[in-house]
Coordinates of C-alpha atoms and ligand atoms in Angstrom, one line a residue:
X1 CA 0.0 0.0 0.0
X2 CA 1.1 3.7 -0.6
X3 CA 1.3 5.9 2.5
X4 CA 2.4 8.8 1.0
X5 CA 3.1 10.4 -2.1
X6 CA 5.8 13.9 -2.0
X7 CA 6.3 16.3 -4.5
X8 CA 8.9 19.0 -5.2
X9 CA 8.2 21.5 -7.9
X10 CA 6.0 19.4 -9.7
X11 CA 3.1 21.2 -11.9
X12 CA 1.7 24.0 -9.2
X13 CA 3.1 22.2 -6.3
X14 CA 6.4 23.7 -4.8
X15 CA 6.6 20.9 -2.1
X16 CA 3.4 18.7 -0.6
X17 CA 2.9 16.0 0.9
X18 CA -0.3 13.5 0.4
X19 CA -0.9 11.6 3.0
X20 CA -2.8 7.9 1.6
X21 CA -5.3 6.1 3.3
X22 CA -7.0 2.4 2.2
X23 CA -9.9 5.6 0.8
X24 CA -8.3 9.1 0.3
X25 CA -10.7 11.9 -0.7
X26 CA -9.1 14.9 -2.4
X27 CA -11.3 18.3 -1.9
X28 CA -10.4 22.0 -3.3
X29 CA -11.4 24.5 -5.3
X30 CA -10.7 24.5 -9.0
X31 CA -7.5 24.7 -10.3
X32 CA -6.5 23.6 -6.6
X33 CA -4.1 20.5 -7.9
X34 CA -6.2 17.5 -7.6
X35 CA -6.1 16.8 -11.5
X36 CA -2.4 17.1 -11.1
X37 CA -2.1 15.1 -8.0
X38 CA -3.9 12.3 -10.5
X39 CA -0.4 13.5 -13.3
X40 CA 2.1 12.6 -10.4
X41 CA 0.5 9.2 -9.8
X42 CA 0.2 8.7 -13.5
X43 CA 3.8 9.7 -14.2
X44 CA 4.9 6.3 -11.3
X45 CA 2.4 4.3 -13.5
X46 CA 4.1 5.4 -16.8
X47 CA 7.4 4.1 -15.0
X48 CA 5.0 0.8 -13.6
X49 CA 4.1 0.0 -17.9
X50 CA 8.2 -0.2 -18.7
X51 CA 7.8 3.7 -20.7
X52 CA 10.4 5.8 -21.3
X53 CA 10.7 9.6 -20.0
X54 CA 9.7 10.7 -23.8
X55 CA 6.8 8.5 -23.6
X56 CA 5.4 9.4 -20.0
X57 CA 5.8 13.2 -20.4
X58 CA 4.9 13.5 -24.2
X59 CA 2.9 10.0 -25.5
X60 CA 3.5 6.4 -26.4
X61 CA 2.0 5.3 -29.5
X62 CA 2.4 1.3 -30.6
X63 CA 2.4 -0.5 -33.9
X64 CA -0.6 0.5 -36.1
X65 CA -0.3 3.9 -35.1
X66 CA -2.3 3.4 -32.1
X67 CA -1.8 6.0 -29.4
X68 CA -1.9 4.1 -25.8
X69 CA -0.8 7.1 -23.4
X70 CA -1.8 10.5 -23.1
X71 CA 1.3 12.5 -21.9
X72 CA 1.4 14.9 -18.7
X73 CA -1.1 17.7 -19.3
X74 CA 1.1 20.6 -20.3
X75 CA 4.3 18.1 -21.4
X76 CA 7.7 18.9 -20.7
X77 CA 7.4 22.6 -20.5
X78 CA 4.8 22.4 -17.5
X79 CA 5.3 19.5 -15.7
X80 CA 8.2 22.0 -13.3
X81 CA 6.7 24.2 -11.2
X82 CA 7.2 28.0 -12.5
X83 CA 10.3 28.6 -13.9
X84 CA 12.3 25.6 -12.4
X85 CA 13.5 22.7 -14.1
X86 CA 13.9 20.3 -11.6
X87 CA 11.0 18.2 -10.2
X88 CA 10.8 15.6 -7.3
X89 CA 8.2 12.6 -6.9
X90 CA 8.8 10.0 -4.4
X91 CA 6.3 7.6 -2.9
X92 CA 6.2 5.7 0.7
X93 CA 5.3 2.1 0.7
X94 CA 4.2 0.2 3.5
X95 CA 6.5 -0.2 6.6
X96 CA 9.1 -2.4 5.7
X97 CA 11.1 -4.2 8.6
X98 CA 14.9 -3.4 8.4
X99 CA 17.8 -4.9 10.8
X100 CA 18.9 -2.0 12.1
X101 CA 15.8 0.3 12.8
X102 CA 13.2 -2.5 13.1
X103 CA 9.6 -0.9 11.5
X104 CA 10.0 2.0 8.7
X105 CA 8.3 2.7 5.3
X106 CA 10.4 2.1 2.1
X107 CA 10.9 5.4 0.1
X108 CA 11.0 5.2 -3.5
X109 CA 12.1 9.2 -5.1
X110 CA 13.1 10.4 -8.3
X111 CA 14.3 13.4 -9.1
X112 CA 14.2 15.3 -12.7
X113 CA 16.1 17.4 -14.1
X114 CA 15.1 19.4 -17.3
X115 CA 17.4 21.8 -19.9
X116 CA 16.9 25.4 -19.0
X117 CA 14.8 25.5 -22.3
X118 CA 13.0 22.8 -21.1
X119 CA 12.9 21.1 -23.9
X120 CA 14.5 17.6 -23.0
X121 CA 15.6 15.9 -20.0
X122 CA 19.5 15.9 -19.2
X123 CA 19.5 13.9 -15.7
X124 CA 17.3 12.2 -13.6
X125 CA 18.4 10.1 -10.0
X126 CA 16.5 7.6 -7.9
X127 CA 16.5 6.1 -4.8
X128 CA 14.9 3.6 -2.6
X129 CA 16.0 3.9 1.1
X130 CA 14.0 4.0 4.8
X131 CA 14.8 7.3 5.7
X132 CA 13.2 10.3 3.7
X133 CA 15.3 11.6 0.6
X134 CA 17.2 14.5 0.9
X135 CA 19.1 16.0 -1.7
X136 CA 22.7 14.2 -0.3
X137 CA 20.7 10.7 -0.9
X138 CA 20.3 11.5 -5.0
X139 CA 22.9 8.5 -6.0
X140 CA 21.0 5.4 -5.9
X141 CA 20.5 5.1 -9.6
X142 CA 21.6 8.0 -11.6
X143 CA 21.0 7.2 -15.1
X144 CA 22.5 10.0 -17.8
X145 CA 23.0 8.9 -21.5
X146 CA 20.5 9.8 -23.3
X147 CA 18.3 9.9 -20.7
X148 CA 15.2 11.4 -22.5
X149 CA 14.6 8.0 -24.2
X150 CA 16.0 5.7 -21.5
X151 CA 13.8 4.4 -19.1
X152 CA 13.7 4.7 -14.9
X153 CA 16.7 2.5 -13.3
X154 CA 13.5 1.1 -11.0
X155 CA 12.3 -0.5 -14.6
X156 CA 16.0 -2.4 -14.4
X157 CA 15.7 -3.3 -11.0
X158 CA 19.2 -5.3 -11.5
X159 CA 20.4 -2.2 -12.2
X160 CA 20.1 -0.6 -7.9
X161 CA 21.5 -4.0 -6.8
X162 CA 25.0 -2.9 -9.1
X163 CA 24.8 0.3 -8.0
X164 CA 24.2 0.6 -4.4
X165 CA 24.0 -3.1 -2.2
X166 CA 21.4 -1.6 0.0
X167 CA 18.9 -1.5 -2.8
X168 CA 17.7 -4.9 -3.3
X169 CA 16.5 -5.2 -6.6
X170 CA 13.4 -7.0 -5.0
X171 CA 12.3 -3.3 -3.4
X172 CA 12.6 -2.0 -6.8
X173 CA 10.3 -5.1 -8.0
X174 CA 7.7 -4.1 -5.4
X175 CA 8.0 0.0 -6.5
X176 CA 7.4 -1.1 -10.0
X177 CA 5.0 -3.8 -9.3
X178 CA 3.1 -1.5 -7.3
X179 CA 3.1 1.6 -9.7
X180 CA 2.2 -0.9 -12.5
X181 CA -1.2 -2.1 -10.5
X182 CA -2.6 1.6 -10.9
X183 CA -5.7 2.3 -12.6
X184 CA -7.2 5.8 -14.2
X185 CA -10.7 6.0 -14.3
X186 CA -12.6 8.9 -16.3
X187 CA -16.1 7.3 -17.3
X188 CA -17.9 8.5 -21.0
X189 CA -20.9 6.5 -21.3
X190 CA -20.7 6.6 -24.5
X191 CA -17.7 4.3 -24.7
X192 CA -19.3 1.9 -22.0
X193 CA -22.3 1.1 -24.9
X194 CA -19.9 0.2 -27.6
X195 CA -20.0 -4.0 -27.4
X196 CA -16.9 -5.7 -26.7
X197 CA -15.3 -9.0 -27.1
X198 CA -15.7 -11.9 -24.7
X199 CA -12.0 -12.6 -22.9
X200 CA -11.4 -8.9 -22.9
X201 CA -11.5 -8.6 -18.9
X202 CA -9.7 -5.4 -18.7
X203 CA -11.6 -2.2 -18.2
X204 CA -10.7 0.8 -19.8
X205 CA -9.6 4.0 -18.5
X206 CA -13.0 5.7 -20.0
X207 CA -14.7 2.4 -19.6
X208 CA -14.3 0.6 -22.6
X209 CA -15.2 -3.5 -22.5
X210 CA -17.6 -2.7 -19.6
X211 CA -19.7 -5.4 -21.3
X212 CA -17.2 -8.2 -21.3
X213 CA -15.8 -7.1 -17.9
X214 CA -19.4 -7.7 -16.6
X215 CA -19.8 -11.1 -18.3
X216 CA -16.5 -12.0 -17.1
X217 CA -17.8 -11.2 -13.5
X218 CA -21.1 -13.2 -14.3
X219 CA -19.2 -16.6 -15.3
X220 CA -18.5 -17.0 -11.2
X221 CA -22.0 -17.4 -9.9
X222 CA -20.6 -15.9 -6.3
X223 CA -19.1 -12.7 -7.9
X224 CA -22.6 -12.1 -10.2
X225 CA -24.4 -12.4 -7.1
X226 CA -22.6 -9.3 -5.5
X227 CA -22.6 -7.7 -8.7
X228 CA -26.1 -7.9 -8.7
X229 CA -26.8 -6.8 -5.3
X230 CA -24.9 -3.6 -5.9
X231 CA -26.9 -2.9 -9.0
X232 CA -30.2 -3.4 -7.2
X233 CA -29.1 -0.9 -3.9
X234 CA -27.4 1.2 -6.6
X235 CA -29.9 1.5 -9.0
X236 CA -33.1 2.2 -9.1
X237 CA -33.4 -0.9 -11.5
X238 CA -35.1 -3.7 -10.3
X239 CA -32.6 -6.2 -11.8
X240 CA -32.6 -9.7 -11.7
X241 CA -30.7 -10.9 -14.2
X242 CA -27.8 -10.2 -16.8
X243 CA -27.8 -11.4 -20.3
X244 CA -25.4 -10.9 -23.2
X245 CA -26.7 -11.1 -26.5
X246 CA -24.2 -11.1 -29.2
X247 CA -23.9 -9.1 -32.2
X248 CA -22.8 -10.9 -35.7
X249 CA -19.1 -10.9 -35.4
X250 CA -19.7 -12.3 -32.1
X251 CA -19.0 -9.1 -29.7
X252 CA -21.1 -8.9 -26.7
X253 CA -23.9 -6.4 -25.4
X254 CA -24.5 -6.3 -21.7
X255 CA -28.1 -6.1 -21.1
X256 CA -30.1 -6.1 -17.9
X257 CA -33.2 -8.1 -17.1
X258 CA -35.6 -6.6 -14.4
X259 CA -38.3 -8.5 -12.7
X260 CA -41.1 -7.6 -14.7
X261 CA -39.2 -9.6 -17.4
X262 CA -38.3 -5.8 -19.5
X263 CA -34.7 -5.9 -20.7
X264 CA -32.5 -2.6 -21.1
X265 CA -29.5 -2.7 -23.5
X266 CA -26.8 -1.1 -22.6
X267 CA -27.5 1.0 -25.5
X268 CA -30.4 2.7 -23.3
X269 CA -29.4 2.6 -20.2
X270 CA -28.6 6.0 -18.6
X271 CA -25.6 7.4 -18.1
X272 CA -25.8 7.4 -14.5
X273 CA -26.4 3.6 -14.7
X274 CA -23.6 3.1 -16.4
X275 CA -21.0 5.0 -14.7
X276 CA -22.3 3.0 -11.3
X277 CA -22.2 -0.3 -13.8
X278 CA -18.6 0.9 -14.3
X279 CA -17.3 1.5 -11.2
X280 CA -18.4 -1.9 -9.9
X281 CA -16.6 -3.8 -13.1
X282 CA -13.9 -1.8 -12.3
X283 CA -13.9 -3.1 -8.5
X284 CA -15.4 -6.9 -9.0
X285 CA -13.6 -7.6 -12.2
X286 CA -11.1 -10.5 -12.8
X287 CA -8.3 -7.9 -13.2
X288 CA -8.8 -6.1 -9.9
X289 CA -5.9 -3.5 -9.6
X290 CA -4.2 -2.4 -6.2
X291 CA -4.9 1.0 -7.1
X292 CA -7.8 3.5 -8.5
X293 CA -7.9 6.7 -9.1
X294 CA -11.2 7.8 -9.7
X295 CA -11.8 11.7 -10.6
X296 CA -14.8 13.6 -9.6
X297 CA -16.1 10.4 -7.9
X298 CA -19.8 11.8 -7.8
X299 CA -20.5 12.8 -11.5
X300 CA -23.9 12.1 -13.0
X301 CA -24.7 10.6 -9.8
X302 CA -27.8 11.8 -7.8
X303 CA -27.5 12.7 -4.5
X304 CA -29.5 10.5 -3.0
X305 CA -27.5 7.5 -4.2
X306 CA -24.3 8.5 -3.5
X307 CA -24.1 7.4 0.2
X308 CA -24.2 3.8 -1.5
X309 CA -21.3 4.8 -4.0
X310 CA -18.8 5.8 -0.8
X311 CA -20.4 2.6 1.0
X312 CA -19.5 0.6 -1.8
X313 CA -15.9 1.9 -1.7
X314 CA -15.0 1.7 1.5
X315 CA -16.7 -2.0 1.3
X316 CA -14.0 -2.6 -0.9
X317 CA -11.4 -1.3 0.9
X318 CA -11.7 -3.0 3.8
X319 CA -10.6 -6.3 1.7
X320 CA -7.1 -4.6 2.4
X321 CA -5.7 -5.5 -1.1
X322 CA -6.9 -2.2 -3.0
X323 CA -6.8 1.5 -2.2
X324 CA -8.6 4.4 -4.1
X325 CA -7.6 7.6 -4.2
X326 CA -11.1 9.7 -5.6
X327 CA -11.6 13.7 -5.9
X328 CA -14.9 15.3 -5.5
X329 CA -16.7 18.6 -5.6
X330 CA -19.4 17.2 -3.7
X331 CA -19.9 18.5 0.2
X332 CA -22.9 15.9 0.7
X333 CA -20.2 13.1 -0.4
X334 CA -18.2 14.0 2.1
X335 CA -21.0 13.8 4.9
X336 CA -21.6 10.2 3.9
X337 CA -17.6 9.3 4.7
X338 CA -16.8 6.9 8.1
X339 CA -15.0 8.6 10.4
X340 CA -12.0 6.4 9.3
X341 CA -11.9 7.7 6.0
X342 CA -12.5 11.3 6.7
X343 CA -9.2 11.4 8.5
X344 CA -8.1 10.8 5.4
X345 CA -9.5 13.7 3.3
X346 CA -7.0 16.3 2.2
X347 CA -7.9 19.2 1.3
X348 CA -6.3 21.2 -1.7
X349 CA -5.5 24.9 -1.5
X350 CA -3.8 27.8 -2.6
X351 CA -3.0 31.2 -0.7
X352 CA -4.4 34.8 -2.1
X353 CA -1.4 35.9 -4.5
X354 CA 0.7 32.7 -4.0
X355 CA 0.8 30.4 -7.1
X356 CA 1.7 27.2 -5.4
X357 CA -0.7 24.5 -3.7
X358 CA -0.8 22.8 -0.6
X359 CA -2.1 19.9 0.7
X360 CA -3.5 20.1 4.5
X361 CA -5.8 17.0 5.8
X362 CA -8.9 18.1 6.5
X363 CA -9.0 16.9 10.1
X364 CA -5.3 18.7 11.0
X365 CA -7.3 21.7 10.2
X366 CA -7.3 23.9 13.9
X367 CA -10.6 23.3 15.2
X368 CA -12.0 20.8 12.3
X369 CA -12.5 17.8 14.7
X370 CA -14.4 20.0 17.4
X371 CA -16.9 21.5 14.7
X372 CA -17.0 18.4 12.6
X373 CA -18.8 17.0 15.5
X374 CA -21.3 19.7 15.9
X375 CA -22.5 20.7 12.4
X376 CA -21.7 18.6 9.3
X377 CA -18.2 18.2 7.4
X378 CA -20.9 19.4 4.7
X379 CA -21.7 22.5 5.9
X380 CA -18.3 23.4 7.0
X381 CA -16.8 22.5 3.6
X382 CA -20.1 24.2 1.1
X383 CA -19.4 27.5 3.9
X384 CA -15.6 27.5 2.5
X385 CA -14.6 27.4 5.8
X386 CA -11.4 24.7 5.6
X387 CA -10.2 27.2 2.9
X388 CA -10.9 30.0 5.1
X389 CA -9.2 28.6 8.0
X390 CA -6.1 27.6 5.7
X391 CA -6.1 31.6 4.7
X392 CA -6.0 33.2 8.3
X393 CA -4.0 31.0 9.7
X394 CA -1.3 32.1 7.0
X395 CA -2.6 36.1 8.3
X396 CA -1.6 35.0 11.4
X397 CA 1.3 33.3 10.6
X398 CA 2.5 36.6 8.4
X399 CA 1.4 38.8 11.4
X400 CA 4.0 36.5 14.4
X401 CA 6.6 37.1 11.7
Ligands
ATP501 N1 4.0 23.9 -14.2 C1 3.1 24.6 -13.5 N2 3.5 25.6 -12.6 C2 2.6 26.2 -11.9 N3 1.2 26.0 -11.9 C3 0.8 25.0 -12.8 C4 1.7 24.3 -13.6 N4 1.0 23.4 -14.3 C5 -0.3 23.6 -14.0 N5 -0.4 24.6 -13.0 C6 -1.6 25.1 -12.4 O1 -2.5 24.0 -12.0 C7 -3.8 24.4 -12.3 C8 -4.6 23.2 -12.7 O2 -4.7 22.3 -11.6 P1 -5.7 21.0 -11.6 O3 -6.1 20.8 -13.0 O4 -5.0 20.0 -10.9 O5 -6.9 21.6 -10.8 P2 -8.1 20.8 -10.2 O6 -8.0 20.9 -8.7 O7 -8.2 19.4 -10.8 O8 -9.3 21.7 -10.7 P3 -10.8 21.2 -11.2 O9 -11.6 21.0 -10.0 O10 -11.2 22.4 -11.9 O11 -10.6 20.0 -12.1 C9 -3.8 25.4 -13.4 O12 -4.7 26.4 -13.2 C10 -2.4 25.9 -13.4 O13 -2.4 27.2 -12.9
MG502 MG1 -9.4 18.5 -12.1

């Protein structure tokens, strides 16, 4: 599991720190950071699939002219903070036992360095230690010929074993391994009605193959019925069954069957349906990942339903072999959150006239846990008052100094 994910003048952040539960809720105002909080993770993933810098930043594209990867929104010349041309990502795993220090997470970091046009990168360094990385720690795996086509030394995890003993090439296998096992969601309905082909159990990123995904789920009579349970609290369909007619080249349509006998094709089923439809493929699928990220968690879903979308998550957390990280606009959403997952809300902020954002958990918030109690995280968050708080307290920090 991730614990926390840093970052050093990466897109608007100068330095932050996330801190990750099993369920971490990102909240802010637009243009706060949480899209590119979702860039960081998906630049470890990029290093998780084997790409190369070029390909992470800018785009990979495969035989046939396919494009697989969408870059870093903004590319090269935007993923540094400002004007700087060096950015920092590192991500804490799980505590780790070492000999000397008994209990302590494992710290994967790599640094970036850009050319001052910031056209190409010249240098980048990683590391995998216990302790947090500090600048003197940047000499794990530095990696410098050609380096904008070359991969991350973690994607060679032979390669920290020759470097540095210390770093086992198995704590690079778990880095990759884990980065690998992360999972982008942005739903379009549209692409959840196009039929797909039986065998293809992975979801895609806008939802592609929800149909086979579904069937996949309904060939284990166990998983269908939790599937089907879900759909029922989730939906106001009264379903009862699946079915999958097919089409004549043989792909698949998933279609449900309601009580009353009526069957809705995908093809007319709304787009709130399917975005819940999705988001339970995505979680009771064959190919569950260790990691979602999920944007704007509570899109074309009504509000009185959406109590059952955060149940259903934190359902499936509590299995302990996934986490989700999800960001929402919604106050009400964050009402319906256990008190074990609201400690791990963060909210995203910036400060009048300051470009950079920060990253505060809600609950760290000076008086948060004393008012959550008497009126609703709701109210407090709708009121702007976590934002508010953030902003005074930095008054009152400008006014000490
Ligand atoms: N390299 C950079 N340096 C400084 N700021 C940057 C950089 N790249 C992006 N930004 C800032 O980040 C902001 C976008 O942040 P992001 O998309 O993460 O917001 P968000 O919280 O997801 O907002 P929304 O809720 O509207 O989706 C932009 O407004 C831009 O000002
Ligand atoms: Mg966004």
């Amino acid at each position: 599991m991730l614990k926390k994910l840093t970052l050093d003048n990466f897109k608007n952040f100068q330095h932050a720190e996330l801190e990750l539960g099993a369920f971490t809720v990102l909240i802010g105002a637009n243009a706060a950071g949480k899209s590119n909080i979702r860039e960081a993770f998906r630049f470890l993933h990029g290093i998780g699939r084997n790409y190369t810098f070029a390909e992470i930043i800018g785009e990979k594209w495969v035989d046939g002219g396919v494009r697989v990867w969408q870059g870093i929104r903004g590319g090269i010349r935007e993923i540094c903070y400002l004007d700087k041309n060096v950015f920092g990502i590192s991500a804490y795993s799980d505590t780790h036992k070492t000999k000397e220090s008994g209990d302590r997470p494992l710290i994967y970091g790599i640094l970036v360095t850009l050319d001052n046009n910031k056209k190409r990168i010249i240098d980048t360094q990683e590391a995998i230690q216990s302790i947090p990385i500090s600048k003197a720690d940047w000499q794990g795996y530095k990696n410098r010929a050609n380096t904008q086509n070359s991969g991350a030394g973690l994607q060679q995890s032979g390669l920290f074993k020759r470097i540095r003993k210390k770093h086992e090439s198995e704590k690079a296998t778990v880095f990759k391994q884990m980065f690998n096992s992360i999972r982008f969601f942005d739903f379009v309905p549209d692409a959840m009605r196009i039929p797909s082909v039986t065998g293809q159990v992975v979801l895609g990123d806008r939802g592609e193959n929800l149909s086979s995904v579904l069937y996949a789920i309904c060939e284990d009579s166990q998983q269908k019925k939790i599937l089907l349970s879900w759909v029922e609290e989730l939906t106001p369909m009264d379903a009862v069954d699946f079915e999958f007619p097919s089409d004549q080249v043989g792909r698949i349509l998933m279609t449900i069957v309601e009580r009353n006998g009526q069957r809705i094709s995908a093809y007319s089923m709304s787009d709130g349906t399917l975005r819940f439809l999705a988001i339970l493929a995505a979680f009771l699928g064959p190919k569950r990942a260790r990691f979602y990220f999920l944007e704007e968690i509570e899109n074309g879903i009504h509000p009185t339903r959406l109590h059952l979308l955060t149940q259903f998550i934190e359902n499936q957390v509590a299995q302990g072999d996934i986490q989700v990280v999800a960001t929402t606009h919604s106050p009400l959403l964050l009402n319906y959150l256990k008190p074990k997952t609201l400690e791990n809300a963060s909210l995203l902020y910036r400060l009048e006239d300051q470009p950079d954002a920060h990253i505060k958990r809600i609950m760290d918030i000076p008086n948060a846990r004393q008012l959550v109690k008497k009126q609703s995280v709701m109210r407090l968050y709708e009121s702007g008052w976590f934002e508010n708080s953030m902003f005074f307290l930095d008054d009152d920090v400008e006014d000490v100094a």
